[in-house]
Coordinates of C-alpha atoms and ligand atoms in Angstrom, one line a residue:
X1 CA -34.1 13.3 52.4
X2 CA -31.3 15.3 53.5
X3 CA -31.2 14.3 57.2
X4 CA -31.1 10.4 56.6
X5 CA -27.7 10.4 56.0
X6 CA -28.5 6.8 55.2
X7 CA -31.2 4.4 56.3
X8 CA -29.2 1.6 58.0
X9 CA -27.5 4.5 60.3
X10 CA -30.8 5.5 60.9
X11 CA -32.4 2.3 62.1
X12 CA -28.7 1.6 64.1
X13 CA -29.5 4.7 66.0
X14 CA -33.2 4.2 66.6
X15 CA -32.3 0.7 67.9
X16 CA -29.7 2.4 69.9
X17 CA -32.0 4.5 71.5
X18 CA -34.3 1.9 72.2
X19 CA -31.6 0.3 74.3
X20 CA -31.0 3.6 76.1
X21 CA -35.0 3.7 77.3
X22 CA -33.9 1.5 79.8
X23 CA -30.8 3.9 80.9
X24 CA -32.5 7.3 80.6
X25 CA -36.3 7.8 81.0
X26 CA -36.3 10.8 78.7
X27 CA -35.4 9.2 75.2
X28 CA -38.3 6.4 76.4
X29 CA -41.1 8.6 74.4
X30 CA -38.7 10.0 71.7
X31 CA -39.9 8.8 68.0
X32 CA -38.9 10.1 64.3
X33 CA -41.6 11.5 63.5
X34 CA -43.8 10.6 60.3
X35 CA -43.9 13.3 57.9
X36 CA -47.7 13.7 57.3
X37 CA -48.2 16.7 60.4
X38 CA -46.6 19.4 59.5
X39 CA -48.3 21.6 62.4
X40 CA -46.2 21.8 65.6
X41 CA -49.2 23.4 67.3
X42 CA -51.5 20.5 66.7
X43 CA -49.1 18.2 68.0
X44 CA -48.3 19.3 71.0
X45 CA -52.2 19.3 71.6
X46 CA -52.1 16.0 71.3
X47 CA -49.3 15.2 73.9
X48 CA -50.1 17.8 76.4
X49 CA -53.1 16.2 78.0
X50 CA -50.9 12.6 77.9
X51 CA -48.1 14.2 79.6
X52 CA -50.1 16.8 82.1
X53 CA -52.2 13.1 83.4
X54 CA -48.0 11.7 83.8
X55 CA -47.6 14.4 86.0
X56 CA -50.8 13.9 87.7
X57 CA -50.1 10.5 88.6
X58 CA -46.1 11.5 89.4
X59 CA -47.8 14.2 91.6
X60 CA -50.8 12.2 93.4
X61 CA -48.7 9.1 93.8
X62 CA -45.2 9.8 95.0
X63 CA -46.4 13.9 95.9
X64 CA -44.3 12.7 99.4
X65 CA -41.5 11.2 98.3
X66 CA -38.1 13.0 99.3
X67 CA -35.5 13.8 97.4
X68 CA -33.0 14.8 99.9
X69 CA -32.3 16.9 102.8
X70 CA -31.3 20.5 102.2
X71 CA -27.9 21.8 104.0
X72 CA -26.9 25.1 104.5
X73 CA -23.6 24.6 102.2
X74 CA -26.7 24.4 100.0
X75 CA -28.4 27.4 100.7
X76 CA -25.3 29.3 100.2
X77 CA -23.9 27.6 97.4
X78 CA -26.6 28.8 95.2
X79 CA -28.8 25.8 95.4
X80 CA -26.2 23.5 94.5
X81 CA -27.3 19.7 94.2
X82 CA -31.1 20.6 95.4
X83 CA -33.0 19.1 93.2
X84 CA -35.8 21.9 93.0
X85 CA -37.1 22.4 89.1
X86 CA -38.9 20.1 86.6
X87 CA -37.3 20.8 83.2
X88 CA -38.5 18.3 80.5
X89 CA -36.6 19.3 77.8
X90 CA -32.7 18.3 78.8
X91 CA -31.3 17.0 80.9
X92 CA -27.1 17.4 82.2
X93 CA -25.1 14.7 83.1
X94 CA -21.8 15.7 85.0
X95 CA -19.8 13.5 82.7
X96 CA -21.8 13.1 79.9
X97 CA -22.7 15.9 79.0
X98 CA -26.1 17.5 77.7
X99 CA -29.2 15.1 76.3
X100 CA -31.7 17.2 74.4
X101 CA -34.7 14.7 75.2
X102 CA -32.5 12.3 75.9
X103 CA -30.4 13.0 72.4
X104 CA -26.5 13.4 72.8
X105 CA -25.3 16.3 70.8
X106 CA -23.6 13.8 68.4
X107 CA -26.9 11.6 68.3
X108 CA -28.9 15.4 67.2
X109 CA -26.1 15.9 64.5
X110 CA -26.9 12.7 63.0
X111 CA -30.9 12.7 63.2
X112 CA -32.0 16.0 63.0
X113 CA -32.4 17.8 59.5
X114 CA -29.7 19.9 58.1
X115 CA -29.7 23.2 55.5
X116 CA -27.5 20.8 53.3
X117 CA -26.1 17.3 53.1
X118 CA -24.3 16.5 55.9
X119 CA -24.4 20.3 57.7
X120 CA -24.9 21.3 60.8
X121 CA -28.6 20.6 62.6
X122 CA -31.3 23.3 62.0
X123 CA -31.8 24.7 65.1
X124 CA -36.0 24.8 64.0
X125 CA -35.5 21.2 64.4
X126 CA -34.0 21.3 67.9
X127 CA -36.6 23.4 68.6
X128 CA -39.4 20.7 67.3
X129 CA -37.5 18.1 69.6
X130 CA -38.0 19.8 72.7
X131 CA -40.9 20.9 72.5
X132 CA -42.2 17.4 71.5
X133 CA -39.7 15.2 72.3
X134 CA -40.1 14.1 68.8
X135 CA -37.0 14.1 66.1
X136 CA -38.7 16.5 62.8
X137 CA -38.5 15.8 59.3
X138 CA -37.4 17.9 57.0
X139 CA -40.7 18.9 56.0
X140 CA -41.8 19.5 59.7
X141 CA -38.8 21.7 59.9
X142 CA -39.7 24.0 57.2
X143 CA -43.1 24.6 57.9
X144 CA -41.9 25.5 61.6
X145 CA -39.3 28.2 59.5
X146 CA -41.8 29.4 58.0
X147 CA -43.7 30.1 60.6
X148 CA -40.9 31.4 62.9
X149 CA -40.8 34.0 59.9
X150 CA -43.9 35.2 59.8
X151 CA -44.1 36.0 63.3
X152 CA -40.9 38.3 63.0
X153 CA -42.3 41.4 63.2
X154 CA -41.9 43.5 66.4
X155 CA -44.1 45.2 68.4
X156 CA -43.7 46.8 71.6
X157 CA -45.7 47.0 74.9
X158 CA -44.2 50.0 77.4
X159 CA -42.7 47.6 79.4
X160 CA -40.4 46.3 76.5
X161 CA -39.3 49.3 75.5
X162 CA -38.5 50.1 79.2
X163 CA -36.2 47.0 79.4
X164 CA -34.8 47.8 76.4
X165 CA -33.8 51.6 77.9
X166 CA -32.5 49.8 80.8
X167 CA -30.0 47.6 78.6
X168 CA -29.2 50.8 76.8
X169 CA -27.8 52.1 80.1
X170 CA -25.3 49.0 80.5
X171 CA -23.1 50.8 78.0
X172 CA -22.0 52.6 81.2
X173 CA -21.4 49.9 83.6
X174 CA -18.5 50.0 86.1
X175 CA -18.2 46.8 87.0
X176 CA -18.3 45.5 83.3
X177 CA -15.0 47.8 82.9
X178 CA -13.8 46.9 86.1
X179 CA -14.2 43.3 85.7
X180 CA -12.6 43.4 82.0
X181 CA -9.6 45.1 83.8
X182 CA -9.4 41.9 86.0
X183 CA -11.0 43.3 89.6
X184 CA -10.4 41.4 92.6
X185 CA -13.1 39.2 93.7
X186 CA -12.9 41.2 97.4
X187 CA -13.6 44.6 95.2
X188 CA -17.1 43.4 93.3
X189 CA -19.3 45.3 95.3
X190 CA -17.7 48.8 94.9
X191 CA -18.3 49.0 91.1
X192 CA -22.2 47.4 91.6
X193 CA -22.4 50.0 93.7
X194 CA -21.6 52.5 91.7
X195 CA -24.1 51.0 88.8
X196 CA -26.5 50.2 90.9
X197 CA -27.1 53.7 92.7
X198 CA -26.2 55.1 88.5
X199 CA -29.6 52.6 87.9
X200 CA -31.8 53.6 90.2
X201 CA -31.5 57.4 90.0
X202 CA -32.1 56.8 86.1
X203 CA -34.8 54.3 86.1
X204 CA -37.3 57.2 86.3
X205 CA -36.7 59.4 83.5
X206 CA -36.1 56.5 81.3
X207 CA -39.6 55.3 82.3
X208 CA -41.0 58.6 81.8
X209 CA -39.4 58.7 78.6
X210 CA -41.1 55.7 77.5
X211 CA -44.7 57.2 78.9
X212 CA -44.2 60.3 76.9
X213 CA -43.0 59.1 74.1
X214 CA -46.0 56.9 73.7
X215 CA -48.7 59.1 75.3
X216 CA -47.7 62.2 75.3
X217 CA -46.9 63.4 71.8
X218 CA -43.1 62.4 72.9
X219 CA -42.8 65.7 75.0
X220 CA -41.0 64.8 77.0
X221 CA -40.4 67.2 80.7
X222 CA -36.9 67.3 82.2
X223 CA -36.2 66.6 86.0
X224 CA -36.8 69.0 88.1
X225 CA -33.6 68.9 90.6
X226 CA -35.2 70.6 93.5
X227 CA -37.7 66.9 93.9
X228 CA -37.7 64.0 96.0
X229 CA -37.3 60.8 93.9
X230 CA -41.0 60.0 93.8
X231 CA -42.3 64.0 92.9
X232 CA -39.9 64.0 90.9
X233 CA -41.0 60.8 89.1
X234 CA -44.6 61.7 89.2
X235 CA -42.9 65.4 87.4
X236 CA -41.5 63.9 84.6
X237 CA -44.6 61.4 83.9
X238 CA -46.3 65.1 83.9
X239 CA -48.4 64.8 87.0
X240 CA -47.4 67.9 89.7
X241 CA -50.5 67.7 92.3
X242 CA -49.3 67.0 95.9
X243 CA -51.5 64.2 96.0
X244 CA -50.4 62.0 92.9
X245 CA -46.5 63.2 94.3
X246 CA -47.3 61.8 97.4
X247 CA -49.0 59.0 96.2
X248 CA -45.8 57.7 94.0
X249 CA -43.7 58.0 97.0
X250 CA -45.5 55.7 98.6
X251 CA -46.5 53.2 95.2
X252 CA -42.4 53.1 95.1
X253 CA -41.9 52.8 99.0
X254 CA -43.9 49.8 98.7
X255 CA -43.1 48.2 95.7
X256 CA -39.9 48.1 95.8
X257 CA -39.0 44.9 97.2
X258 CA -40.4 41.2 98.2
X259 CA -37.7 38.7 99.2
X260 CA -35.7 37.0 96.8
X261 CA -37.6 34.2 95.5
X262 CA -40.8 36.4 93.6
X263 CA -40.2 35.8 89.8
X264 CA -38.5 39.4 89.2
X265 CA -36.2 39.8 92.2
X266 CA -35.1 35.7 91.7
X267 CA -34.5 36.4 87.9
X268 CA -32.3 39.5 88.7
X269 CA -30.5 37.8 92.0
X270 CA -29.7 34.5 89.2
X271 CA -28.3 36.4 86.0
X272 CA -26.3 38.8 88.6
X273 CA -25.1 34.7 89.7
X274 CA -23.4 34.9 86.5
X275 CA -21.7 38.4 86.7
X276 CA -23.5 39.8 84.7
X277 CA -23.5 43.7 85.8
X278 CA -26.5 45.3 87.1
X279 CA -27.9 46.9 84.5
X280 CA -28.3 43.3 82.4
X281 CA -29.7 41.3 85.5
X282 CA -32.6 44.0 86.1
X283 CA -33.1 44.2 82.6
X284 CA -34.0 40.5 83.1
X285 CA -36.0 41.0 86.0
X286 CA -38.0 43.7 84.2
X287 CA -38.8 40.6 81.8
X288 CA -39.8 38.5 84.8
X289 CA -42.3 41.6 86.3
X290 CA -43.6 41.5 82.8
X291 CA -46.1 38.4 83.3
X292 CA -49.4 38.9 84.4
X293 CA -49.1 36.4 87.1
X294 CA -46.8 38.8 88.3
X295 CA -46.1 42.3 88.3
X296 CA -48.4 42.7 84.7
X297 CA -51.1 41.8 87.1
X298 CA -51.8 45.6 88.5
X299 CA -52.4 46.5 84.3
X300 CA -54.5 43.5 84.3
X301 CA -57.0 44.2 87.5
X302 CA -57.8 47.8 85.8
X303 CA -58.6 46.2 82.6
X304 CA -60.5 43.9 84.4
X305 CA -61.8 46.3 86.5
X306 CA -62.8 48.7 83.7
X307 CA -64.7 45.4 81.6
X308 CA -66.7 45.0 84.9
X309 CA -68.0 48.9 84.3
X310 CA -68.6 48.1 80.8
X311 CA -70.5 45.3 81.2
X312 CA -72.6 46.1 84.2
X313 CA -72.6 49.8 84.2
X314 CA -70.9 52.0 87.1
X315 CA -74.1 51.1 89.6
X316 CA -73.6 47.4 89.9
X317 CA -75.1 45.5 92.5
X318 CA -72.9 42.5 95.1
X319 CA -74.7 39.8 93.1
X320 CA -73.9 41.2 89.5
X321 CA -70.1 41.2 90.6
X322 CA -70.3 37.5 92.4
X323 CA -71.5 36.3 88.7
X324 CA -68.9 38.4 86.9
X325 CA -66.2 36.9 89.1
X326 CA -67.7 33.4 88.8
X327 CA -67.9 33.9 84.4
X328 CA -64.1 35.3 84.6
X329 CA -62.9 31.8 87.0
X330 CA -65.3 29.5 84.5
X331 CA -63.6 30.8 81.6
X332 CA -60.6 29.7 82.5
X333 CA -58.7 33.0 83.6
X334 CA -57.5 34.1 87.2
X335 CA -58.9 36.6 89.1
X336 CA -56.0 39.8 88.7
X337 CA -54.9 40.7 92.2
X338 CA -55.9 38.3 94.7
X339 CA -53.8 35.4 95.9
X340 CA -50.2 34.8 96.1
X341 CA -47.5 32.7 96.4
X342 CA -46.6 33.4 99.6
X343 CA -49.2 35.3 101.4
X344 CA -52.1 34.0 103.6
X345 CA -53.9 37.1 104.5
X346 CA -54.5 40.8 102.7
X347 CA -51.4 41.8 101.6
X348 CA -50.3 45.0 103.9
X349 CA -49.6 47.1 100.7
X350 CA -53.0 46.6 99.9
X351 CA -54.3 48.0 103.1
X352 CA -51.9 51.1 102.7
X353 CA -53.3 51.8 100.0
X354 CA -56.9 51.6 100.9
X355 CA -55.9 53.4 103.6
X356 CA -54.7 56.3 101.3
X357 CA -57.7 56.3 99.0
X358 CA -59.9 56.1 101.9
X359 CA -58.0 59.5 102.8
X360 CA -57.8 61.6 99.8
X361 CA -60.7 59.8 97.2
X362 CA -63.4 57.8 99.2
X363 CA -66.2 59.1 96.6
X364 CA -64.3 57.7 93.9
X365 CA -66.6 54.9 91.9
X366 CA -63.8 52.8 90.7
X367 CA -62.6 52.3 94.4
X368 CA -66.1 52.2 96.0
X369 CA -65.7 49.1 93.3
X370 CA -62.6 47.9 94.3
X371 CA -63.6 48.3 98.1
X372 CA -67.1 46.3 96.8
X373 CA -64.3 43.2 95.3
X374 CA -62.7 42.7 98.3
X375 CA -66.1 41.6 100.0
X376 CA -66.8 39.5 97.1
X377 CA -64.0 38.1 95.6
X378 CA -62.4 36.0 98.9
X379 CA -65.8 34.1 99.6
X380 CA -65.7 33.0 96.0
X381 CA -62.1 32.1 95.7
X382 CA -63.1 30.1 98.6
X383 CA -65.9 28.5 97.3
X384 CA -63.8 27.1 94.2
X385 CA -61.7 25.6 97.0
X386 CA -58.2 25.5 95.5
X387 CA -56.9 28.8 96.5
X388 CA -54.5 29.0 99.0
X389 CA -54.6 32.8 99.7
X390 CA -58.2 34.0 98.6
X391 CA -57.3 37.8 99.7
X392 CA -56.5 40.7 97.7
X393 CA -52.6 41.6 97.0
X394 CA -50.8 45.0 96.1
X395 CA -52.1 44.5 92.2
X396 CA -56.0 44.9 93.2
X397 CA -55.5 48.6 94.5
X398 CA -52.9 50.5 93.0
X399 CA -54.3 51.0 89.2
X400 CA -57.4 52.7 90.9
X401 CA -55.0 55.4 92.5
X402 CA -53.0 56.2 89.6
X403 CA -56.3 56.1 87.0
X404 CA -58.0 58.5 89.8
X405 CA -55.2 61.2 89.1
X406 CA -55.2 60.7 85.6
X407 CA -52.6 58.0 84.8
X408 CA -55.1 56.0 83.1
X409 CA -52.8 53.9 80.7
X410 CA -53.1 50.7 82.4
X411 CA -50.8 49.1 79.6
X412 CA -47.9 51.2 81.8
X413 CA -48.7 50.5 85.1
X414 CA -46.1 47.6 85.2
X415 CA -43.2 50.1 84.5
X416 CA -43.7 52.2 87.7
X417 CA -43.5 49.0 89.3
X418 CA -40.5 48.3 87.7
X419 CA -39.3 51.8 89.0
X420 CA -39.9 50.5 92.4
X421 CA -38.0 47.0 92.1
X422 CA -34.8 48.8 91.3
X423 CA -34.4 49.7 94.3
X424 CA -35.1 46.3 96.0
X425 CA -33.2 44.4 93.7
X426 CA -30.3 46.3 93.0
X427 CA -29.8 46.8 96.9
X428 CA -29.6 43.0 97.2
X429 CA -27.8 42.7 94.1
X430 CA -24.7 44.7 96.0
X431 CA -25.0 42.3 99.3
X432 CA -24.7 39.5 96.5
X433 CA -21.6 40.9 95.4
X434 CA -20.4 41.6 99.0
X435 CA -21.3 38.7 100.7
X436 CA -19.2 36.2 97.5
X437 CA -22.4 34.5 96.5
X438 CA -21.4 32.2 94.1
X439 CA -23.4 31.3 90.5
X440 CA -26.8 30.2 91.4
X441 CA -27.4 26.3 89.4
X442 CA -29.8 23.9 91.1
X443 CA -30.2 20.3 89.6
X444 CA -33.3 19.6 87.5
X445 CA -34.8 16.4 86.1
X446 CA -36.8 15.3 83.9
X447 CA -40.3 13.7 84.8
X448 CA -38.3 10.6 83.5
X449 CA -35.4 10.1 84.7
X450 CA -33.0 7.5 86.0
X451 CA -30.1 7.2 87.6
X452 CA -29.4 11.2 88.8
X453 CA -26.7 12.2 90.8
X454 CA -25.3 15.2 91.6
X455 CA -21.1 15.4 92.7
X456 CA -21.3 12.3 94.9
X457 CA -24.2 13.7 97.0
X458 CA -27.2 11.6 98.0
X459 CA -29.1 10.9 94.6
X460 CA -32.8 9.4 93.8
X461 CA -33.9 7.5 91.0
X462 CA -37.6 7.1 89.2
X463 CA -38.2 4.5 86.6
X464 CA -41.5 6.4 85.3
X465 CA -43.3 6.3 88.2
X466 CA -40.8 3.7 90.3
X467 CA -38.9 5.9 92.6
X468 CA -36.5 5.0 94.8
X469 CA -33.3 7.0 96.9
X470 CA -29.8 5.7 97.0
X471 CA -26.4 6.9 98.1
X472 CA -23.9 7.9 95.3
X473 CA -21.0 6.2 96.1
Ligands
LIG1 C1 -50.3 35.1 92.6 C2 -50.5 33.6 92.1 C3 -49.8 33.5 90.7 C4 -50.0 32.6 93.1 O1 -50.0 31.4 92.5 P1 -49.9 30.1 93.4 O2 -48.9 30.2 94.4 O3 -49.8 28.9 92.5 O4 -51.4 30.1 94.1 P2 -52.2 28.9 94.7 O5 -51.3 27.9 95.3 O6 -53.2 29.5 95.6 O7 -52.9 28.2 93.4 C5 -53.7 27.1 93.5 C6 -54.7 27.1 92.4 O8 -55.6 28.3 92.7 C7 -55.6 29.1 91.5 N1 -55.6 30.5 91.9 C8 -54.8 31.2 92.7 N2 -55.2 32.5 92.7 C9 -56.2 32.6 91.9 C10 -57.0 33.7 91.4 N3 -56.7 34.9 91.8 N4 -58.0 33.5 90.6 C11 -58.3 32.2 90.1 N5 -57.5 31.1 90.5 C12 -56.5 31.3 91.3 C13 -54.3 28.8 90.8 O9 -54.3 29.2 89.4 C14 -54.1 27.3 91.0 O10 -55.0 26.7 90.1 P3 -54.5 25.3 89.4 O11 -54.3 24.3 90.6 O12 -55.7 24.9 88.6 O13 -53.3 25.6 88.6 C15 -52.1 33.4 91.9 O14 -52.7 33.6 93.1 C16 -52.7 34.2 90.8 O15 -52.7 33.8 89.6 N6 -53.3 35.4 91.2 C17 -53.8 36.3 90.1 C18 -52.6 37.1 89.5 C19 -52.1 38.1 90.5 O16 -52.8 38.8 91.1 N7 -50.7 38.2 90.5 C20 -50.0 39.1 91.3 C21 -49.4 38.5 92.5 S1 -48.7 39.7 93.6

């Protein structure tokens, strides 16, 4: 066995760790692992429901316990100290450095299997630690290789390639140069500027690229100079009525920004924390807009949307639609396009848009349908009576518009919202700069954890479930 150096160190170490259950919650589950599973899968099916009923009980019986008070030094020094995130797999201490579930780097050099005696750790097996808090064997490891391997090949959805033309365009970044020259700290802004403005006027025919490349025979149309932004992003896709021109002036009007804590404008505000230049932090944004429970979501209502037509025909009656809602929720999925994380009513970009379709294409079916959902859908989510915000967002409207003037590639919708968030983002992204916002890093724990502090701050500490507060002397 290649990564028992030798047995006694081995049983040294597991007694070691034993001892340090007492110190730091998160080793308390670790084990070696028996080599008889080799399916990573299967054994996190296993310890998921254990863990998901810890959190339950963390959640129902100390839901209202405080973990300190949040200043505005705070606020403004990019969450510093809050304790805000559950993160399972490591945890930092300030002088000790990393734990990988509760491992020291040293201790994962020692246990975890190596490519030969005495090498470095496999980084599959780092893997199989955190995602099961379990040290691999060398068997375990392999299989996982394997199966890393075979799931190398890559395809790619629209919005991929799109945030892969974005990170093409970093090869042009000012403030990367101007940085590498050694910028003044006062002078940030000037170069995001520059790449920010350079990003958003190219955003378009990148994404337009990427639509006719894939749908369009890769005939691709060149901007027409004498357009507005929009028309002339609704050009280049290939549309030129008045309507669908007007119509992507306002999808990007209204799209375009949402605060800062929504997944994509959060995920470009904390990778620009680290400097990174515009073009790489709203290539990671892109990423974040990429999940269905966010901006993926306007692709996912007209695919649901369109399976509602194909199961119940275009004529479909309020109490057909109740029971399709009710089948999608008692299968385990989300209704696309209603709720939110921080809405409590109809989302005003929802009512604009009605308000336009209700303008130009009140006889179309598929918004008759969508008008039909917005009856039916909130009384339900009600009913289910978990739901904060039952009521429809921007995601439940805007497929229908584009599909009505023949952008019907719902797979693409997501990259015209992308479009849009450029120009939110990158705008803050500038005041970030401006303003000397510093790199974004708030504490996380572990569900087990004891004995956090943060810099002398006020700390807590939880034994499992035991939690108590203390002052950090
Ligand atoms: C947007 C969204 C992710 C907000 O999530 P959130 O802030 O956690 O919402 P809530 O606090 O209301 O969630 C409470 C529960 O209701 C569920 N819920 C919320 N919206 C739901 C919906 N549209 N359909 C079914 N269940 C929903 C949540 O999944 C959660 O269930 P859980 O406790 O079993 O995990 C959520 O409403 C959602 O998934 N909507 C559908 C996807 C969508 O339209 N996204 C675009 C948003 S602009």
């Amino acid at each position: 066995m290649v990564f028992f150096r030798s047995f006694s160190a081995l049983s040294k170490l597991r007694s070691h760790l034993v001892q340090q259950s007492s110190l730091n919650g998160s080793v308390r589950w670790l084990q070696i692992q028996s080599s008889s599973d080799l399916d990573l899968h299967s054994q996190l099916k296993e310890l998921i429901p254990e863990q998901q009923e810890r959190l339950k009980k963390l959640k129902s019986e100390h839901g209202k316990v405080q973990l300190g008070n949040i200043t505005v030094d705070m606020v403004l020094g990019g969450m510093r100290g809050m304790t805000g995130l559950l993160w399972e797999t490591s945890l930092l201490d300030p002088e000790e450095g990393i734990r990988f579930r509760g491992l020291s780097i040293p201790e994962c050099q020692k246990l975890l299997p190596a490519a030969k005696p005495d090498g470095e750790p496999l980084p599959e097996g780092l893997l199989w630690l955190l995602l099961t808090g379990k040290v691999p064997t060398k068997e375990q490891v392999d299989a996982l290789s394997k199966e890393l391997r075979s799931r190398a090949a890559v395809p790619a959805h629209p919005m991929t390639q799109f945030a892969t033309g974005v990170m093409a365009l970093q090869v042009q970044s000012e403030f990367q140069k101007a940085y590498e020259k050694g910028i003044s700290k006062s002078k940030y802004w000037e170069p995001t500027y520059e790449d920010s403005l350079s990003l958003i006027a190219q955003v378009p025919v990148v994404a337009s690229y990427v639509y006719r490349r894939i749908y369009k025979n890769r005939q691709v149309i060149p901007k027409n100079d004498s357009l507005d932004y929009g028309g002339n992003f609704a050009h280049m896709l290939g549309f030129d009525s008045p309507e669908m021109h007007e119509l992507m002036r306002l999808y990007v009007t209204i799209h375009s920004d949402h605060e800062g804590g929504n997944v994509s404008a959060h995920t470009g505000h904390l990778v620009a924390s680290a400097l990174s230049d515009p073009y790489l932090s709203f290539a990671a944004a892109l990423n974040g807009l990429a999940g269905p429970l966010h901006g993926l979501a306007n692709q996912e209502v007209l695919l649901w949307i369109k399976s509602v037509v194909n199961e119940c025909g275009k004529n479909i009656t309020t109490e057909q639609l109740k029971d399709y809602v009710w089948k999608t929720l008692n299968s385990g999925k989300v209704v696309p396009g209603f709720g939110h994380g921080v809405l409590r009513k109809t989302d005003p970009r929802y009512m604009c848009q009605r308000e336009f379709a209700l303008k130009h294409l009140p006889e179309d079916p598929l918004f008759q349908l969508v008008s039909k959902l917005y009856e039916v859908v909130p009384p339900v989510l009600t009913e289910l009576g978990k739901v904060k915000n039952p009521w429809p967002n921007v995601d439940a409207h805007s497929g229908v518009l584009l599909n009505h003037y023949g952008l019907t590639e719902a797979r693409y919708y997501t990259v015209l919202f992308g479009v849009s968030r450029a120009i939110g983002i990158c705008s803050q992204l500038i005041w970030d700069r401006a303003l000397g916002l510093p790199l974004e890093r708030p504490k996380s724990v572990p569900m087990e954890c004891s004995g956090c502090h943060w810099r002398g701050q006020r700390v807590f500490q939880w034994n499992g479930l035991k939690i108590t507060a203390r002052n950090q002397p």
